[in-house]
Amino acid sequence: DEEKEKDSGNGVDDDDCADTKENEGSGLENRQKNTSKRKKGKRLLKRGDWLSLDGSTGKVYIGKLPVMRPEISGSVGTLLEFADEFRSLRILANADTPKDAALARKLGAEGVGLTRTEHMFFEKKRIRAVREMILAFDKAGRERALAKLLPFQRSDFEGILGAMDGLPVVVRLLDPPLHEFLPHTKAECQQLASSLGRAVSQIEAKVEALKEFNPMLGFRGCRLGVVYPEINAMQIRAVFEAAVKLQRAGKSPRPHIEIPFVGNLKEYMPLKALVKRLARDTGAEGVVGYKVGTMIEIPRAALNADELARECEFMSFGTNDLTQMTCGFSRDDSGSFLKHYTEKKIYVRDPFQSIDQQGVGKLMKVCVGLARGQNPHIDIGVCGEHGGDPTSVEFCHRIGLDNVSCSPYRVPVARMAAAHAALKYGTVVTETAALSVRSKL
């Protein structure tokens, strides 16, 4: 692409880069020369100007650069095949759409470690039904609204499970607070009131009633399911109906239903019972190979992992929330001081980017020991962007986790990091694996 830009006469000048010294000569196209202002070799950008971001280096370029989907081939593909022969960690991906799941599989993911079902609710046709459900006066009203969402959710899960045919897909039940789905401006409240035939004052009162001082520690995750089980019931039914349909079509769906934000076994048990009942009601029981587990985000859950392990078939560390609650940092507000902390070496790296091994990591090790002591075969992994950080992947290998899950584009990085960790700290390397690598060489 760089050569094409040079040949077309659109070569960069000193003003075409956000940092001219760093990016000089990159052959970048600038489409905003007539609308941007220049000052001493720099450019003032305005709304509507295109920027291109290199996510690997952090460099920002002026202009809309040509892009392409990454593909693994040639020597890189061969190197990753070598890595796969030696690593012991399974590499999964976070995927919320069939498109993401298909891309992840293409990049070498061995399943989906996190499907965030709340992301599916913000689509224009669905958000109205979500808001109708939240604003309902009683259970019957909520169920009527949820019935409108069921076909959408079923289609979502059919696509993701189908794309990962034969591989596990962890479906996290609704996690964020309900107020996130409600309108936040006067105009949005008026529009919603008109569409639902309600008074604006009713909408505003409900929005106000759902506000929380600290929503990330409030009415969310399994707490929603305990109080309003019909919400989780719709999602669980959608998963099982999609899986049964795929199974009858000759596919091999493997849904893993994850109950989030559990801190107490007594929160988990009624929702596990709901999963089991709906598996029977939908005909999935005995037909679909499903599992039920939880996400370890709350320190109390980690410290009581032995109790949870008796009832869970899998666990996945939600390291973002676990970091917030262990370190006492707000992920949304810590940017004002964490940079200074890393500069002063209080933390070696930002704990939201790389696992804080001395604090959060120690809690994870305690959790793994307690869980495996009660259930030696329980599957334990990590989801979130820590799963794509090489240092964190190495740590996960050292404490004996089974998998890490990251964004689809980080899957190749995680595959390589897992192999490095296995070679550095040891794993069982079979003679077959060694011979396979030698034959490729």
Coordinates of C-alpha atoms in Angstrom, one line a residue:
D1 CA 0.0 0.0 0.0
E2 CA 2.9 2.3 0.8
E3 CA 4.4 1.9 -2.7
K4 CA 1.0 2.5 -4.3
E5 CA 0.7 5.8 -2.5
K6 CA 4.2 6.9 -3.7
D7 CA 3.4 5.9 -7.3
S8 CA 0.2 7.8 -7.3
G9 CA 1.9 11.0 -6.3
N10 CA 0.3 11.3 -2.9
G11 CA 3.5 11.0 -0.9
V12 CA 3.5 12.4 2.6
D13 CA 5.0 15.8 3.4
D14 CA 6.0 16.8 6.9
D15 CA 2.5 17.9 7.8
D16 CA 0.8 14.7 6.9
C17 CA 1.8 13.0 10.2
A18 CA 0.7 13.4 13.7
D19 CA 4.4 13.2 14.7
T20 CA 6.5 14.3 11.7
K21 CA 9.8 13.1 13.0
E22 CA 8.5 9.6 13.9
N23 CA 6.4 9.0 10.9
E24 CA 8.3 10.9 8.1
G25 CA 8.3 9.2 4.8
S26 CA 5.5 6.8 5.5
G27 CA 3.9 7.5 2.1
L28 CA 0.5 8.4 3.6
E29 CA -2.3 10.1 1.9
N30 CA -3.9 13.2 3.4
R31 CA -7.4 14.0 2.2
Q32 CA -7.9 17.0 4.4
K33 CA -5.4 19.6 3.2
N34 CA -7.9 22.2 2.4
T35 CA -9.9 22.0 5.6
S36 CA -7.1 21.7 8.2
K37 CA -5.1 24.4 9.7
R38 CA -1.3 24.4 10.0
K39 CA 0.8 25.9 12.6
K40 CA 4.6 25.5 12.8
G41 CA 4.7 22.2 11.0
K42 CA 1.8 20.8 12.9
R43 CA -1.8 20.4 11.9
L44 CA -5.0 21.3 13.7
L45 CA -7.6 18.7 12.9
K46 CA -11.4 19.4 12.9
R47 CA -14.4 17.2 13.3
G48 CA -14.9 15.1 10.2
D49 CA -11.1 14.8 9.4
W50 CA -10.0 11.2 8.9
L51 CA -7.3 9.6 11.2
S52 CA -5.8 6.2 10.9
L53 CA -4.5 4.4 14.0
D54 CA -1.9 1.7 14.0
G55 CA -3.0 -0.4 17.0
S56 CA 0.3 -2.3 17.2
T57 CA 2.5 0.8 17.6
G58 CA 0.1 3.4 18.8
K59 CA 1.0 5.8 15.9
V60 CA -1.7 8.0 14.6
Y61 CA -1.7 9.1 10.9
I62 CA -3.6 11.9 9.2
G63 CA -5.8 10.6 6.4
K64 CA -7.8 7.5 5.7
L65 CA -5.4 4.7 4.9
P66 CA -6.3 1.6 3.0
V67 CA -6.9 -1.3 5.3
M68 CA -7.2 -5.1 4.9
R69 CA -8.3 -8.0 7.0
P70 CA -5.3 -9.8 8.6
E71 CA -4.6 -13.2 7.3
I72 CA -2.2 -15.9 8.6
S73 CA -0.2 -17.5 5.9
G74 CA 3.3 -18.3 4.8
S75 CA 6.1 -18.3 7.3
V76 CA 3.9 -16.7 10.0
G77 CA 1.4 -19.5 9.6
T78 CA 4.1 -22.1 9.8
L79 CA 5.6 -20.5 12.9
L80 CA 2.2 -20.5 14.6
E81 CA 1.7 -24.2 13.7
F82 CA 5.0 -24.9 15.5
A83 CA 3.7 -22.9 18.5
D84 CA 0.5 -24.9 18.6
E85 CA 2.5 -28.1 18.9
F86 CA 4.1 -27.1 22.1
R87 CA 1.7 -24.9 24.0
S88 CA -0.6 -26.3 26.7
L89 CA -3.0 -23.4 27.1
R90 CA -6.0 -23.4 24.8
I91 CA -6.5 -20.0 23.1
L92 CA -10.1 -18.8 22.9
A93 CA -11.6 -15.5 21.7
N94 CA -14.1 -12.9 22.9
A95 CA -16.8 -12.7 20.2
D96 CA -20.2 -11.1 20.4
T97 CA -21.3 -11.7 16.8
P98 CA -21.2 -14.6 14.3
K99 CA -18.8 -12.5 12.2
D100 CA -16.4 -12.1 15.1
A101 CA -16.6 -15.8 15.9
A102 CA -15.8 -16.8 12.3
L103 CA -12.8 -14.4 12.2
A104 CA -11.5 -15.7 15.5
R105 CA -11.7 -19.3 14.3
K106 CA -9.8 -18.2 11.1
L107 CA -7.1 -16.7 13.3
G108 CA -6.7 -20.0 15.2
A109 CA -9.1 -19.6 18.2
E110 CA -10.2 -22.9 19.7
G111 CA -13.6 -21.6 20.9
V112 CA -15.2 -18.5 22.3
G113 CA -14.2 -17.7 25.9
L114 CA -16.7 -14.8 26.3
T115 CA -19.9 -13.7 24.5
R116 CA -21.2 -10.5 26.1
T117 CA -24.9 -10.8 25.5
E118 CA -25.6 -7.2 26.5
H119 CA -23.8 -5.9 23.4
M120 CA -26.6 -7.6 21.3
F121 CA -29.3 -5.5 23.0
F122 CA -28.2 -2.0 21.7
E123 CA -29.1 -2.7 18.1
K124 CA -31.9 -0.3 17.1
K125 CA -34.7 -2.9 16.7
R126 CA -33.9 -4.5 20.0
I127 CA -33.3 -1.6 22.4
R128 CA -37.0 -0.6 22.3
A129 CA -38.0 -4.1 23.6
V130 CA -35.2 -3.9 26.2
R131 CA -36.5 -0.6 27.5
E132 CA -40.1 -1.8 27.4
M133 CA -38.9 -4.7 29.6
I134 CA -37.2 -2.5 32.1
L135 CA -40.1 -0.1 32.3
A136 CA -42.7 -2.8 32.7
F137 CA -44.9 -2.6 35.9
D138 CA -45.0 -6.3 36.6
K139 CA -43.6 -9.7 35.6
A140 CA -46.2 -10.3 32.9
G141 CA -45.2 -7.0 31.3
R142 CA -41.5 -8.0 31.4
E143 CA -42.2 -11.4 29.9
R144 CA -44.2 -9.8 27.0
A145 CA -41.2 -7.6 26.2
L146 CA -38.7 -10.4 26.6
A147 CA -40.8 -12.5 24.1
K148 CA -39.9 -9.9 21.5
L149 CA -36.2 -10.3 22.2
L150 CA -36.2 -14.1 22.2
P151 CA -36.1 -14.5 18.3
F152 CA -33.2 -12.0 18.1
Q153 CA -31.2 -13.8 20.8
R154 CA -31.9 -17.2 19.3
S155 CA -30.6 -16.0 16.0
D156 CA -27.5 -14.5 17.6
F157 CA -26.6 -17.7 19.4
E158 CA -27.4 -19.9 16.4
G159 CA -24.9 -17.9 14.3
I160 CA -22.1 -17.9 17.0
L161 CA -22.5 -21.6 17.9
G162 CA -22.7 -22.5 14.2
A163 CA -19.5 -20.5 13.4
M164 CA -17.7 -22.4 16.3
D165 CA -19.2 -25.8 15.4
G166 CA -17.6 -28.4 17.6
L167 CA -15.9 -25.9 19.8
P168 CA -17.0 -24.4 23.2
V169 CA -18.8 -21.1 23.3
V170 CA -19.0 -19.4 26.7
V171 CA -22.2 -17.3 26.8
R172 CA -22.2 -14.8 29.7
L173 CA -25.7 -13.9 30.9
L174 CA -26.7 -10.3 31.1
D175 CA -24.1 -8.5 33.3
P176 CA -24.4 -4.6 33.3
P177 CA -26.8 -2.6 35.3
L178 CA -30.2 -2.0 33.7
H179 CA -29.9 1.8 33.7
E180 CA -27.3 1.5 30.9
F181 CA -30.0 0.6 28.5
L182 CA -32.3 3.5 29.3
P183 CA -32.4 6.9 27.6
H184 CA -30.3 9.6 29.2
T185 CA -31.4 12.9 27.6
K186 CA -34.8 14.7 27.6
A187 CA -35.3 14.2 23.9
E188 CA -34.6 10.4 24.2
C189 CA -37.1 10.2 27.1
Q190 CA -39.7 12.0 25.1
Q191 CA -39.2 9.7 22.1
L192 CA -39.4 6.6 24.2
A193 CA -42.5 7.9 26.0
S194 CA -44.2 8.5 22.6
S195 CA -43.3 5.1 21.2
L196 CA -44.5 3.2 24.4
G197 CA -47.6 5.4 25.0
R198 CA -46.3 6.5 28.4
A199 CA -46.1 9.9 30.0
V200 CA -42.6 11.4 29.9
S201 CA -42.7 11.8 33.6
Q202 CA -43.0 8.0 34.0
I203 CA -40.0 7.4 31.9
E204 CA -37.9 10.1 33.8
A205 CA -39.0 8.7 37.1
K206 CA -37.9 5.2 36.2
V207 CA -34.6 6.4 34.9
E208 CA -34.1 8.3 38.1
A209 CA -35.1 5.3 40.2
L210 CA -32.5 3.0 38.5
K211 CA -29.6 5.4 39.0
E212 CA -26.9 4.1 41.4
F213 CA -24.0 5.9 43.1
N214 CA -21.7 3.0 42.2
P215 CA -23.4 1.0 39.4
M216 CA -20.4 -1.3 38.9
L217 CA -21.0 -2.7 42.4
G218 CA -24.7 -2.4 42.2
F219 CA -27.7 -4.2 40.7
R220 CA -26.0 -6.2 37.9
G221 CA -24.9 -9.7 36.9
C222 CA -26.4 -12.6 38.8
R223 CA -28.2 -10.1 41.1
L224 CA -30.5 -9.2 38.1
G225 CA -31.2 -12.9 37.6
V226 CA -32.0 -13.6 41.3
V227 CA -34.5 -10.8 41.4
Y228 CA -35.8 -11.0 37.9
P229 CA -35.1 -14.6 36.8
E230 CA -37.3 -14.2 33.7
I231 CA -34.5 -12.0 32.1
N232 CA -32.0 -14.9 32.3
A233 CA -34.6 -17.4 31.4
M234 CA -35.2 -15.8 28.0
Q235 CA -31.4 -15.8 27.3
I236 CA -31.0 -19.4 28.4
R237 CA -34.0 -20.6 26.4
A238 CA -32.5 -18.8 23.3
V239 CA -29.2 -20.6 23.8
F240 CA -30.8 -24.0 24.1
E241 CA -33.3 -23.6 21.3
A242 CA -30.5 -22.5 19.0
A243 CA -28.3 -25.4 20.1
V244 CA -31.0 -28.0 19.6
K245 CA -31.7 -26.6 16.1
L246 CA -28.1 -26.9 15.2
Q247 CA -27.8 -30.4 16.7
R248 CA -30.7 -31.5 14.6
A249 CA -29.0 -30.1 11.5
G250 CA -26.0 -32.3 12.1
K251 CA -23.9 -29.7 13.9
S252 CA -22.1 -30.1 17.2
P253 CA -22.9 -27.0 19.3
R254 CA -21.1 -26.7 22.7
P255 CA -22.7 -23.9 24.8
H256 CA -21.2 -23.1 28.1
I257 CA -23.6 -20.9 30.1
E258 CA -21.8 -18.5 32.4
I259 CA -23.4 -16.9 35.4
P260 CA -21.7 -13.5 36.1
F261 CA -20.8 -11.5 39.2
V262 CA -21.3 -14.3 41.7
G263 CA -19.9 -13.8 45.1
N264 CA -21.9 -16.3 47.1
L265 CA -22.9 -19.9 46.2
K266 CA -26.5 -19.1 47.2
E267 CA -26.6 -16.6 44.4
Y268 CA -25.4 -19.2 41.9
M269 CA -27.6 -22.2 42.8
P270 CA -31.1 -20.8 41.8
L271 CA -29.7 -19.7 38.4
K272 CA -28.0 -23.1 37.9
A273 CA -31.3 -24.8 38.6
L274 CA -33.0 -22.4 36.1
V275 CA -30.4 -23.6 33.4
K276 CA -31.1 -27.2 34.2
R277 CA -34.9 -26.8 34.1
L278 CA -34.8 -25.0 30.7
A279 CA -32.4 -27.6 29.3
R280 CA -35.2 -30.1 30.0
D281 CA -38.0 -27.9 28.8
T282 CA -36.3 -27.2 25.4
G283 CA -35.2 -30.8 24.8
A284 CA -31.5 -29.9 25.1
E285 CA -30.9 -32.2 28.1
G286 CA -29.1 -35.3 27.0
V287 CA -28.9 -34.0 23.4
V288 CA -26.7 -30.9 23.6
G289 CA -23.3 -31.0 25.3
Y290 CA -23.6 -28.0 27.6
K291 CA -21.9 -26.8 30.8
V292 CA -22.8 -24.4 33.5
G293 CA -20.2 -22.2 35.3
T294 CA -19.3 -18.8 36.6
M295 CA -17.1 -15.8 36.2
I296 CA -14.7 -15.0 39.1
E297 CA -14.8 -11.2 39.4
I298 CA -15.5 -10.7 43.1
P299 CA -12.7 -11.5 45.6
R300 CA -15.2 -13.3 47.8
A301 CA -15.8 -15.7 45.0
A302 CA -12.1 -16.4 44.6
L303 CA -11.7 -17.0 48.3
N304 CA -14.7 -19.4 48.3
A305 CA -13.7 -21.2 45.1
D306 CA -13.8 -24.6 46.8
E307 CA -17.6 -24.1 47.4
L308 CA -18.2 -22.9 43.9
A309 CA -16.1 -25.7 42.4
R310 CA -18.5 -28.3 43.8
E311 CA -21.3 -26.9 41.6
C312 CA -19.4 -25.3 38.6
E313 CA -18.2 -27.2 35.6
F314 CA -15.9 -24.2 34.6
M315 CA -14.7 -20.9 35.9
S316 CA -13.3 -17.9 34.1
F317 CA -11.5 -15.0 35.7
G318 CA -13.0 -11.7 34.7
T319 CA -9.8 -9.9 35.4
N320 CA -11.0 -6.4 34.7
D321 CA -13.6 -6.4 37.6
L322 CA -11.3 -8.6 39.7
T323 CA -8.6 -5.9 39.3
Q324 CA -11.0 -3.1 40.2
M325 CA -12.1 -4.8 43.4
T326 CA -8.8 -6.2 44.5
C327 CA -6.7 -3.0 43.9
G328 CA -9.5 -0.6 44.7
F329 CA -9.2 1.1 41.3
S330 CA -12.1 2.4 39.2
R331 CA -11.3 1.3 35.7
D332 CA -13.1 4.4 34.4
D333 CA -11.4 6.9 36.7
S334 CA -7.9 5.5 37.2
G335 CA -6.4 7.0 34.1
S336 CA -5.7 10.2 36.0
F337 CA -3.1 8.6 38.2
L338 CA -2.1 5.1 37.0
K339 CA 0.3 6.6 34.4
H340 CA 2.1 8.3 37.3
Y341 CA 2.1 5.1 39.3
T342 CA 3.8 3.2 36.5
E343 CA 6.3 5.9 35.9
K344 CA 7.1 5.9 39.6
K345 CA 7.3 2.0 39.5
I346 CA 4.6 1.7 42.1
Y347 CA 3.1 -0.8 39.6
V348 CA 5.4 -2.2 36.9
R349 CA 2.6 -1.9 34.3
D350 CA -1.0 -0.7 34.2
P351 CA -2.8 -3.5 36.0
F352 CA -5.7 -3.2 33.6
Q353 CA -3.3 -4.0 30.7
S354 CA -1.2 -6.7 32.4
I355 CA -2.2 -8.8 35.4
D356 CA -0.9 -7.5 38.7
Q357 CA 0.8 -10.7 39.7
Q358 CA 1.7 -9.7 43.3
G359 CA -1.9 -8.8 44.2
V360 CA -4.6 -9.9 41.7
G361 CA -2.3 -12.8 40.6
K362 CA -1.9 -14.1 44.1
L363 CA -5.6 -14.1 44.6
M364 CA -6.0 -16.0 41.3
K365 CA -3.5 -18.6 42.5
V366 CA -5.4 -19.1 45.8
C367 CA -8.6 -19.5 43.8
V368 CA -7.1 -22.1 41.5
G369 CA -5.7 -24.1 44.4
L370 CA -9.0 -24.1 46.3
A371 CA -11.1 -25.0 43.1
R372 CA -8.8 -27.8 42.0
G373 CA -8.6 -29.2 45.5
Q374 CA -12.3 -29.7 45.4
N375 CA -12.7 -30.5 41.7
P376 CA -9.5 -31.6 40.0
H377 CA -11.0 -31.5 36.5
I378 CA -12.7 -28.1 36.6
D379 CA -11.8 -26.0 33.5
I380 CA -10.4 -22.6 34.6
G381 CA -9.5 -19.7 32.3
V382 CA -9.2 -16.0 31.8
C383 CA -11.3 -13.7 29.6
G384 CA -10.8 -10.1 28.8
E385 CA -7.9 -8.3 27.2
H386 CA -5.4 -9.6 29.7
G387 CA -5.8 -12.9 27.7
G388 CA -3.9 -11.2 24.8
D389 CA -1.1 -9.8 26.9
P390 CA 2.0 -12.0 26.5
T391 CA 3.2 -11.4 30.1
S392 CA -0.3 -12.3 31.4
V393 CA -0.5 -15.3 29.2
E394 CA 2.8 -16.5 30.7
F395 CA 1.5 -16.0 34.2
C396 CA -1.7 -18.0 33.4
H397 CA 0.5 -20.9 32.1
R398 CA 2.5 -20.8 35.3
I399 CA -0.5 -21.0 37.7
G400 CA -2.0 -23.9 35.7
L401 CA -4.9 -22.4 33.9
D402 CA -6.5 -24.3 31.0
N403 CA -7.3 -21.4 28.6
V404 CA -7.1 -17.7 28.0
S405 CA -9.5 -15.7 25.9
C406 CA -8.8 -12.4 24.1
S407 CA -10.0 -10.3 21.2
P408 CA -9.9 -12.2 17.8
Y409 CA -7.0 -10.0 16.5
R410 CA -4.9 -10.9 19.6
V411 CA -5.3 -14.7 19.1
P412 CA -2.1 -15.2 17.1
V413 CA -0.2 -13.2 19.8
A414 CA -1.7 -15.4 22.5
R415 CA -0.8 -18.6 20.6
M416 CA 2.8 -17.6 20.4
A417 CA 3.0 -16.3 24.0
A418 CA 1.5 -19.6 25.3
A419 CA 4.2 -21.6 23.4
H420 CA 6.9 -19.4 24.7
A421 CA 5.6 -20.0 28.3
A422 CA 5.5 -23.7 27.7
L423 CA 9.1 -23.8 26.5
K424 CA 10.3 -21.5 29.2
Y425 CA 8.6 -23.1 32.2
G426 CA 8.0 -26.6 30.9
T427 CA 5.1 -28.7 29.7
V428 CA 4.6 -32.2 28.4
V429 CA 6.0 -32.2 24.9
T430 CA 5.3 -35.5 23.1
E431 CA 7.6 -37.1 20.7
T432 CA 4.8 -36.9 18.1
A433 CA 4.8 -33.1 18.5
A434 CA 8.6 -32.9 18.2
L435 CA 8.5 -35.1 15.0
S436 CA 5.7 -33.0 13.6
V437 CA 7.8 -29.8 13.9
R438 CA 10.9 -31.4 12.5
S439 CA 8.9 -32.6 9.4
K440 CA 7.7 -29.1 8.7
L441 CA 11.2 -27.8 8.9

